[in-house]
Amino acid sequence: MRHLKFKEIDSTNTYLKREYQNFDNLTFVSTSFQTNGHGRFSREWFAKEDESLLLSYLIKDRSLIDNFSYISMFTAALIVKYLEDKGIKNVAIKWPNDIYVDGSKICGILLEGEIPHYLVVGIGLNLNQSNFNNFNLRHPATSLKMLSNGKNYSQEDETKSLINVINSFWDNFSNDWHVFDNFIKNHNYLKNMRVKVTNQAIKIEGIVEDIDSECNLLINNGKEIV
Ligand code: BTN
């Protein structure tokens, strides 16, 4: 395991995408501030200095890359465990890669890369924001500080402990792709909610029943489970 720390960088994901050839599997990159952080669908991902945990890690192990559909859900499961260990309640995974607490987003995960060469897993976890009033967000958001009566969190300490959780999981991983089956099913934020999902140009609308053991969302469209 290697951990590179920056004070400021364009984006920890972009850095690892540029440099992946120079680093090994499980290289972690964190920063205090990103000038060009991005989320899914190229949306801007902004946080003031020291307000967020901004972390990416590199995967180059072929057996992990070949199972890429599990990687962001497993990362989400590990982050849920890390939050629950801090005493945060009602933490859930909003399929495919957000983490919610009590109906508000606390963390987003962004998987990028080039299969079969490498994957970059980016994590943006809200730590010390007091509110999100100026963000014009599509969904409500929260932070660890907002969930802990205004307590401030050290970006450095939280980054280190989350890296420990993620690194020790993958270090001890023995290719059991079903270790999180029950945990993921039990933390399915969308369960019983009505959703609209587009899968390869096919629009599916219905009620979420479950997440299966291949990390697919199972939706009941009134006629069948798709
Ligand atoms: C999302 O919810 O759309 C995913 C957000 C991912 C943000 C993180 S912050 C660290 C890493 N660097 C980036 O530019 N993005 C990810």
PDB file of C-alpha atoms and ligand atoms in Angstrom:
ATOM      1  CA  MET A   1       0.000   0.000   0.000  1.00  0.00           C
ATOM      2  CA  ARG A   2       1.163   3.484  -0.806  1.00  0.00           C
ATOM      3  CA  HIS A   3      -0.469   6.778   0.223  1.00  0.00           C
ATOM      4  CA  LEU A   4       0.290  10.040  -1.634  1.00  0.00           C
ATOM      5  CA  LYS A   5      -0.977  13.220   0.042  1.00  0.00           C
ATOM      6  CA  PHE A   6      -1.466  16.542  -1.711  1.00  0.00           C
ATOM      7  CA  LYS A   7      -2.365  19.951  -0.328  1.00  0.00           C
ATOM      8  CA  GLU A   8      -4.032  20.892  -3.611  1.00  0.00           C
ATOM      9  CA  ILE A   9      -4.534  19.007  -6.868  1.00  0.00           C
ATOM     10  CA  ASP A  10      -6.917  19.150  -9.844  1.00  0.00           C
ATOM     11  CA  SER A  11      -8.653  15.894  -8.878  1.00  0.00           C
ATOM     12  CA  THR A  12      -7.408  12.758  -7.123  1.00  0.00           C
ATOM     13  CA  ASN A  13      -9.202  10.635  -9.738  1.00  0.00           C
ATOM     14  CA  THR A  14      -7.673  12.567 -12.654  1.00  0.00           C
ATOM     15  CA  TYR A  15      -4.219  12.298 -11.056  1.00  0.00           C
ATOM     16  CA  LEU A  16      -4.390   8.491 -10.843  1.00  0.00           C
ATOM     17  CA  LYS A  17      -5.828   8.248 -14.376  1.00  0.00           C
ATOM     18  CA  ARG A  18      -2.834  10.231 -15.659  1.00  0.00           C
ATOM     19  CA  GLU A  19      -0.243   8.355 -13.596  1.00  0.00           C
ATOM     20  CA  TYR A  20      -1.598   4.827 -13.283  1.00  0.00           C
ATOM     21  CA  GLN A  21       1.326   3.317 -15.165  1.00  0.00           C
ATOM     22  CA  ASN A  22       3.718   4.525 -12.462  1.00  0.00           C
ATOM     23  CA  PHE A  23       1.863   3.044  -9.498  1.00  0.00           C
ATOM     24  CA  ASP A  24       0.879  -0.350  -8.119  1.00  0.00           C
ATOM     25  CA  ASN A  25      -2.390  -1.878  -7.084  1.00  0.00           C
ATOM     26  CA  LEU A  26      -3.800  -0.178  -3.935  1.00  0.00           C
ATOM     27  CA  THR A  27      -2.096   3.189  -4.319  1.00  0.00           C
ATOM     28  CA  PHE A  28      -4.151   5.792  -2.441  1.00  0.00           C
ATOM     29  CA  VAL A  29      -4.187   9.522  -3.263  1.00  0.00           C
ATOM     30  CA  SER A  30      -5.754  12.141  -0.994  1.00  0.00           C
ATOM     31  CA  THR A  31      -5.837  15.929  -0.977  1.00  0.00           C
ATOM     32  CA  SER A  32      -7.029  18.852   1.165  1.00  0.00           C
ATOM     33  CA  PHE A  33      -8.500  20.630  -1.833  1.00  0.00           C
ATOM     34  CA  GLN A  34      -9.424  19.874  -5.460  1.00  0.00           C
ATOM     35  CA  THR A  35      -9.505  22.588  -8.125  1.00  0.00           C
ATOM     36  CA  ASN A  36     -11.365  20.422 -10.615  1.00  0.00           C
ATOM     37  CA  GLY A  37     -13.162  17.702  -8.673  1.00  0.00           C
ATOM     38  CA  HIS A  38     -15.857  15.893 -10.593  1.00  0.00           C
ATOM     39  CA  GLY A  39     -18.688  13.501  -9.889  1.00  0.00           C
ATOM     40  CA  ARG A  40     -20.729  11.162 -12.045  1.00  0.00           C
ATOM     41  CA  PHE A  41     -21.974  12.474 -15.405  1.00  0.00           C
ATOM     42  CA  SER A  42     -19.085  15.043 -15.317  1.00  0.00           C
ATOM     43  CA  ARG A  43     -20.883  17.072 -12.671  1.00  0.00           C
ATOM     44  CA  GLU A  44     -18.733  19.434 -10.614  1.00  0.00           C
ATOM     45  CA  TRP A  45     -17.780  18.109  -7.156  1.00  0.00           C
ATOM     46  CA  PHE A  46     -16.734  21.023  -4.969  1.00  0.00           C
ATOM     47  CA  ALA A  47     -15.619  21.251  -1.347  1.00  0.00           C
ATOM     48  CA  LYS A  48     -13.798  24.032   0.522  1.00  0.00           C
ATOM     49  CA  GLU A  49     -10.330  23.242   1.851  1.00  0.00           C
ATOM     50  CA  ASP A  50     -10.420  20.605   4.641  1.00  0.00           C
ATOM     51  CA  GLU A  51     -14.204  20.244   4.480  1.00  0.00           C
ATOM     52  CA  SER A  52     -14.349  16.902   2.730  1.00  0.00           C
ATOM     53  CA  LEU A  53     -12.541  13.621   2.624  1.00  0.00           C
ATOM     54  CA  LEU A  54     -11.214  13.476  -0.961  1.00  0.00           C
ATOM     55  CA  LEU A  55      -9.674  10.133  -1.743  1.00  0.00           C
ATOM     56  CA  SER A  56      -8.997   7.887  -4.727  1.00  0.00           C
ATOM     57  CA  TYR A  57      -7.434   4.482  -4.963  1.00  0.00           C
ATOM     58  CA  LEU A  58      -5.971   2.542  -7.842  1.00  0.00           C
ATOM     59  CA  ILE A  59      -6.807  -1.025  -8.755  1.00  0.00           C
ATOM     60  CA  LYS A  60      -4.525  -2.901 -11.124  1.00  0.00           C
ATOM     61  CA  ASP A  61      -5.012  -6.452  -9.933  1.00  0.00           C
ATOM     62  CA  ARG A  62      -6.551  -8.256 -12.891  1.00  0.00           C
ATOM     63  CA  SER A  63      -8.900 -10.442 -10.831  1.00  0.00           C
ATOM     64  CA  LEU A  64     -10.409  -7.297  -9.294  1.00  0.00           C
ATOM     65  CA  ILE A  65     -10.684  -5.450 -12.612  1.00  0.00           C
ATOM     66  CA  ASP A  66     -12.450  -8.448 -14.144  1.00  0.00           C
ATOM     67  CA  ASN A  67     -15.105  -8.079 -11.435  1.00  0.00           C
ATOM     68  CA  PHE A  68     -15.422  -4.314 -11.760  1.00  0.00           C
ATOM     69  CA  SER A  69     -19.186  -4.298 -11.221  1.00  0.00           C
ATOM     70  CA  TYR A  70     -18.623  -5.215  -7.579  1.00  0.00           C
ATOM     71  CA  ILE A  71     -15.924  -2.663  -6.855  1.00  0.00           C
ATOM     72  CA  SER A  72     -17.975   0.452  -6.172  1.00  0.00           C
ATOM     73  CA  MET A  73     -20.629  -1.469  -4.181  1.00  0.00           C
ATOM     74  CA  PHE A  74     -17.910  -3.088  -2.054  1.00  0.00           C
ATOM     75  CA  THR A  75     -16.313   0.322  -1.509  1.00  0.00           C
ATOM     76  CA  ALA A  76     -19.731   1.660  -0.512  1.00  0.00           C
ATOM     77  CA  ALA A  77     -20.208  -1.244   1.922  1.00  0.00           C
ATOM     78  CA  LEU A  78     -16.803  -0.521   3.508  1.00  0.00           C
ATOM     79  CA  ILE A  79     -17.672   3.178   3.896  1.00  0.00           C
ATOM     80  CA  VAL A  80     -21.028   2.253   5.485  1.00  0.00           C
ATOM     81  CA  LYS A  81     -19.132   0.058   7.990  1.00  0.00           C
ATOM     82  CA  TYR A  82     -16.695   2.883   8.704  1.00  0.00           C
ATOM     83  CA  LEU A  83     -19.597   5.322   9.351  1.00  0.00           C
ATOM     84  CA  GLU A  84     -21.485   2.810  11.493  1.00  0.00           C
ATOM     85  CA  ASP A  85     -18.335   2.237  13.566  1.00  0.00           C
ATOM     86  CA  LYS A  86     -18.433   5.957  14.359  1.00  0.00           C
ATOM     87  CA  GLY A  87     -21.946   5.505  15.733  1.00  0.00           C
ATOM     88  CA  ILE A  88     -23.782   7.010  12.741  1.00  0.00           C
ATOM     89  CA  LYS A  89     -27.237   5.440  12.408  1.00  0.00           C
ATOM     90  CA  ASN A  90     -29.478   4.846   9.365  1.00  0.00           C
ATOM     91  CA  VAL A  91     -26.626   4.642   6.871  1.00  0.00           C
ATOM     92  CA  ALA A  92     -27.625   3.106   3.539  1.00  0.00           C
ATOM     93  CA  ILE A  93     -26.290   2.514   0.046  1.00  0.00           C
ATOM     94  CA  LYS A  94     -28.204   4.270  -2.698  1.00  0.00           C
ATOM     95  CA  TRP A  95     -27.519   1.982  -5.652  1.00  0.00           C
ATOM     96  CA  PRO A  96     -25.210   2.174  -7.534  1.00  0.00           C
ATOM     97  CA  ASN A  97     -22.755   4.395  -5.672  1.00  0.00           C
ATOM     98  CA  ASP A  98     -24.027   6.931  -3.177  1.00  0.00           C
ATOM     99  CA  ILE A  99     -24.227   6.740   0.592  1.00  0.00           C
ATOM    100  CA  TYR A 100     -27.158   8.275   2.393  1.00  0.00           C
ATOM    101  CA  VAL A 101     -27.908   8.958   6.049  1.00  0.00           C
ATOM    102  CA  ASP A 102     -31.538   9.619   6.987  1.00  0.00           C
ATOM    103  CA  GLY A 103     -32.425  10.504   3.402  1.00  0.00           C
ATOM    104  CA  SER A 104     -29.470  12.863   2.763  1.00  0.00           C
ATOM    105  CA  LYS A 105     -26.360  12.146   0.722  1.00  0.00           C
ATOM    106  CA  ILE A 106     -23.112  12.046   2.700  1.00  0.00           C
ATOM    107  CA  CYS A 107     -20.795  10.371   0.202  1.00  0.00           C
ATOM    108  CA  GLY A 108     -20.437   9.793  -3.527  1.00  0.00           C
ATOM    109  CA  ILE A 109     -18.264   7.215  -5.261  1.00  0.00           C
ATOM    110  CA  LEU A 110     -16.970   7.532  -8.810  1.00  0.00           C
ATOM    111  CA  LEU A 111     -15.423   4.602 -10.664  1.00  0.00           C
ATOM    112  CA  GLU A 112     -13.310   5.458 -13.702  1.00  0.00           C
ATOM    113  CA  GLY A 113     -10.601   3.679 -15.681  1.00  0.00           C
ATOM    114  CA  GLU A 114      -9.804   1.543 -18.672  1.00  0.00           C
ATOM    115  CA  ILE A 115     -10.686  -2.101 -18.531  1.00  0.00           C
ATOM    116  CA  PRO A 116      -8.630  -4.360 -18.406  1.00  0.00           C
ATOM    117  CA  HIS A 117      -5.740  -2.023 -17.527  1.00  0.00           C
ATOM    118  CA  TYR A 118      -6.810  -0.193 -14.401  1.00  0.00           C
ATOM    119  CA  LEU A 119      -9.644   1.207 -12.285  1.00  0.00           C
ATOM    120  CA  VAL A 120      -9.728   4.329 -10.135  1.00  0.00           C
ATOM    121  CA  VAL A 121     -12.212   4.471  -7.266  1.00  0.00           C
ATOM    122  CA  GLY A 122     -12.898   8.049  -6.125  1.00  0.00           C
ATOM    123  CA  ILE A 123     -14.562   8.865  -2.823  1.00  0.00           C
ATOM    124  CA  GLY A 124     -15.957  12.243  -1.759  1.00  0.00           C
ATOM    125  CA  LEU A 125     -17.216  12.119   1.838  1.00  0.00           C
ATOM    126  CA  ASN A 126     -18.690  15.223   3.488  1.00  0.00           C
ATOM    127  CA  LEU A 127     -16.931  15.918   6.803  1.00  0.00           C
ATOM    128  CA  ASN A 128     -17.159  19.481   8.070  1.00  0.00           C
ATOM    129  CA  GLN A 129     -19.805  21.283   6.009  1.00  0.00           C
ATOM    130  CA  SER A 130     -22.301  23.105   8.268  1.00  0.00           C
ATOM    131  CA  ASN A 131     -24.947  23.355   5.564  1.00  0.00           C
ATOM    132  CA  PHE A 132     -25.331  23.021   1.792  1.00  0.00           C
ATOM    133  CA  ASN A 133     -27.472  26.139   1.260  1.00  0.00           C
ATOM    134  CA  ASN A 134     -25.334  27.592  -1.530  1.00  0.00           C
ATOM    135  CA  PHE A 135     -24.865  24.406  -3.482  1.00  0.00           C
ATOM    136  CA  ASN A 136     -28.089  24.170  -5.446  1.00  0.00           C
ATOM    137  CA  LEU A 137     -28.045  20.373  -5.078  1.00  0.00           C
ATOM    138  CA  ARG A 138     -30.449  17.933  -6.730  1.00  0.00           C
ATOM    139  CA  HIS A 139     -30.806  15.953  -3.498  1.00  0.00           C
ATOM    140  CA  PRO A 140     -30.460  16.926   0.176  1.00  0.00           C
ATOM    141  CA  ALA A 141     -26.963  16.505   1.594  1.00  0.00           C
ATOM    142  CA  THR A 142     -25.426  16.058   5.010  1.00  0.00           C
ATOM    143  CA  SER A 143     -21.968  15.848   6.602  1.00  0.00           C
ATOM    144  CA  LEU A 144     -20.427  14.070   9.597  1.00  0.00           C
ATOM    145  CA  LYS A 145     -20.356  17.420  11.416  1.00  0.00           C
ATOM    146  CA  MET A 146     -24.073  17.984  10.817  1.00  0.00           C
ATOM    147  CA  LEU A 147     -24.752  14.493  12.201  1.00  0.00           C
ATOM    148  CA  SER A 148     -22.596  14.983  15.311  1.00  0.00           C
ATOM    149  CA  ASN A 149     -23.797  18.239  16.903  1.00  0.00           C
ATOM    150  CA  GLY A 150     -21.256  20.438  15.140  1.00  0.00           C
ATOM    151  CA  LYS A 151     -18.165  18.371  16.004  1.00  0.00           C
ATOM    152  CA  ASN A 152     -15.277  18.994  13.579  1.00  0.00           C
ATOM    153  CA  TYR A 153     -13.473  16.062  11.988  1.00  0.00           C
ATOM    154  CA  SER A 154      -9.797  15.949  11.038  1.00  0.00           C
ATOM    155  CA  GLN A 155      -9.487  15.379   7.313  1.00  0.00           C
ATOM    156  CA  GLU A 156      -6.110  13.738   7.831  1.00  0.00           C
ATOM    157  CA  ASP A 157      -7.243  11.330  10.580  1.00  0.00           C
ATOM    158  CA  GLU A 158     -10.451  10.328   8.815  1.00  0.00           C
ATOM    159  CA  THR A 159      -8.595   9.771   5.546  1.00  0.00           C
ATOM    160  CA  LYS A 160      -6.068   7.535   7.320  1.00  0.00           C
ATOM    161  CA  SER A 161      -8.730   5.452   9.030  1.00  0.00           C
ATOM    162  CA  LEU A 162     -10.805   4.999   5.895  1.00  0.00           C
ATOM    163  CA  ILE A 163      -7.685   3.970   3.959  1.00  0.00           C
ATOM    164  CA  ASN A 164      -6.996   1.375   6.685  1.00  0.00           C
ATOM    165  CA  VAL A 165     -10.486  -0.069   6.354  1.00  0.00           C
ATOM    166  CA  ILE A 166     -10.307  -0.277   2.543  1.00  0.00           C
ATOM    167  CA  ASN A 167      -6.717  -1.486   2.353  1.00  0.00           C
ATOM    168  CA  SER A 168      -7.069  -4.220   4.958  1.00  0.00           C
ATOM    169  CA  PHE A 169     -10.232  -5.493   3.273  1.00  0.00           C
ATOM    170  CA  TRP A 170      -8.565  -5.858  -0.159  1.00  0.00           C
ATOM    171  CA  ASP A 171      -5.327  -7.147   1.383  1.00  0.00           C
ATOM    172  CA  ASN A 172      -7.229 -10.030   2.972  1.00  0.00           C
ATOM    173  CA  PHE A 173      -9.655 -10.545   0.108  1.00  0.00           C
ATOM    174  CA  SER A 174      -9.848 -14.142  -1.065  1.00  0.00           C
ATOM    175  CA  ASN A 175     -12.049 -13.671  -4.143  1.00  0.00           C
ATOM    176  CA  ASP A 176     -15.278 -14.281  -2.257  1.00  0.00           C
ATOM    177  CA  TRP A 177     -17.478 -11.952  -4.291  1.00  0.00           C
ATOM    178  CA  HIS A 178     -20.438 -12.709  -2.057  1.00  0.00           C
ATOM    179  CA  VAL A 179     -19.046 -11.566   1.301  1.00  0.00           C
ATOM    180  CA  PHE A 180     -21.254  -8.472   1.254  1.00  0.00           C
ATOM    181  CA  ASP A 181     -24.432 -10.019  -0.225  1.00  0.00           C
ATOM    182  CA  ASN A 182     -26.490  -9.752   2.960  1.00  0.00           C
ATOM    183  CA  PHE A 183     -24.913  -6.519   4.129  1.00  0.00           C
ATOM    184  CA  ILE A 184     -25.731  -4.813   0.810  1.00  0.00           C
ATOM    185  CA  LYS A 185     -29.298  -6.173   0.777  1.00  0.00           C
ATOM    186  CA  ASN A 186     -29.791  -4.902   4.342  1.00  0.00           C
ATOM    187  CA  HIS A 187     -28.493  -1.426   3.488  1.00  0.00           C
ATOM    188  CA  ASN A 188     -30.452  -0.885   0.277  1.00  0.00           C
ATOM    189  CA  TYR A 189     -31.673   2.719   0.482  1.00  0.00           C
ATOM    190  CA  LEU A 190     -33.955   2.329  -2.541  1.00  0.00           C
ATOM    191  CA  LYS A 191     -35.797  -0.749  -1.259  1.00  0.00           C
ATOM    192  CA  ASN A 192     -39.569  -0.361  -1.832  1.00  0.00           C
ATOM    193  CA  MET A 193     -39.096   3.017  -3.549  1.00  0.00           C
ATOM    194  CA  ARG A 194     -40.401   3.873  -7.025  1.00  0.00           C
ATOM    195  CA  VAL A 195     -37.504   4.464  -9.456  1.00  0.00           C
ATOM    196  CA  LYS A 196     -36.848   5.118 -13.137  1.00  0.00           C
ATOM    197  CA  VAL A 197     -33.625   3.579 -14.411  1.00  0.00           C
ATOM    198  CA  THR A 198     -32.159   3.608 -17.923  1.00  0.00           C
ATOM    199  CA  ASN A 199     -30.157   0.495 -18.733  1.00  0.00           C
ATOM    200  CA  GLN A 200     -28.533   0.440 -22.200  1.00  0.00           C
ATOM    201  CA  ALA A 201     -31.270   2.690 -23.649  1.00  0.00           C
ATOM    202  CA  ILE A 202     -34.037   0.634 -22.035  1.00  0.00           C
ATOM    203  CA  LYS A 203     -36.126   2.594 -19.551  1.00  0.00           C
ATOM    204  CA  ILE A 204     -37.338   0.646 -16.535  1.00  0.00           C
ATOM    205  CA  GLU A 205     -39.836   2.062 -14.068  1.00  0.00           C
ATOM    206  CA  GLY A 206     -41.145   0.325 -10.965  1.00  0.00           C
ATOM    207  CA  ILE A 207     -40.671  -0.511  -7.318  1.00  0.00           C
ATOM    208  CA  VAL A 208     -37.252  -1.647  -6.086  1.00  0.00           C
ATOM    209  CA  GLU A 209     -37.400  -5.161  -4.650  1.00  0.00           C
ATOM    210  CA  ASP A 210     -33.768  -5.962  -3.914  1.00  0.00           C
ATOM    211  CA  ILE A 211     -30.132  -5.976  -4.990  1.00  0.00           C
ATOM    212  CA  ASP A 212     -29.022  -9.381  -6.294  1.00  0.00           C
ATOM    213  CA  SER A 213     -25.712 -11.141  -5.653  1.00  0.00           C
ATOM    214  CA  GLU A 214     -24.241  -9.588  -8.823  1.00  0.00           C
ATOM    215  CA  CYS A 215     -25.012  -6.099  -7.501  1.00  0.00           C
ATOM    216  CA  ASN A 216     -27.902  -5.533  -9.949  1.00  0.00           C
ATOM    217  CA  LEU A 217     -30.929  -3.566  -8.801  1.00  0.00           C
ATOM    218  CA  LEU A 218     -34.089  -5.701  -9.054  1.00  0.00           C
ATOM    219  CA  ILE A 219     -37.148  -3.673 -10.045  1.00  0.00           C
ATOM    220  CA  ASN A 220     -40.746  -4.858 -10.108  1.00  0.00           C
ATOM    221  CA  ASN A 221     -42.363  -3.100 -13.094  1.00  0.00           C
ATOM    222  CA  GLY A 222     -45.822  -4.469 -12.329  1.00  0.00           C
ATOM    223  CA  LYS A 223     -45.422  -7.452 -14.681  1.00  0.00           C
ATOM    224  CA  GLU A 224     -42.050  -8.930 -13.842  1.00  0.00           C
ATOM    225  CA  ILE A 225     -38.824  -8.379 -11.900  1.00  0.00           C
ATOM    226  CA  VAL A 226     -36.234  -6.774 -14.190  1.00  0.00           C
TER     227      VAL A 226
HETATM  228  C1  BTN B   1     -20.773  11.447  -7.307  1.00  0.00           C
HETATM  229  O1  BTN B   1     -21.536  11.418  -6.340  1.00  0.00           O
HETATM  230  O2  BTN B   1     -21.151  11.881  -8.416  1.00  0.00           O
HETATM  231  C2  BTN B   1     -19.357  10.948  -7.133  1.00  0.00           C
HETATM  232  C3  BTN B   1     -18.464  11.982  -6.478  1.00  0.00           C
HETATM  233  C4  BTN B   1     -17.023  11.554  -6.376  1.00  0.00           C
HETATM  234  C5  BTN B   1     -16.150  12.674  -5.875  1.00  0.00           C
HETATM  235  C6  BTN B   1     -14.748  12.207  -5.568  1.00  0.00           C
HETATM  236  S1  BTN B   1     -13.831  13.388  -4.627  1.00  0.00           S
HETATM  237  C7  BTN B   1     -12.359  12.474  -4.860  1.00  0.00           C
HETATM  238  C8  BTN B   1     -12.385  11.997  -6.300  1.00  0.00           C
HETATM  239  N1  BTN B   1     -11.873  13.026  -7.192  1.00  0.00           N
HETATM  240  C9  BTN B   1     -12.809  13.504  -8.014  1.00  0.00           C
HETATM  241  O3  BTN B   1     -12.639  14.410  -8.871  1.00  0.00           O
HETATM  242  N2  BTN B   1     -13.968  12.861  -7.818  1.00  0.00           N
HETATM  243  C10 BTN B   1     -13.857  11.872  -6.758  1.00  0.00           C
END
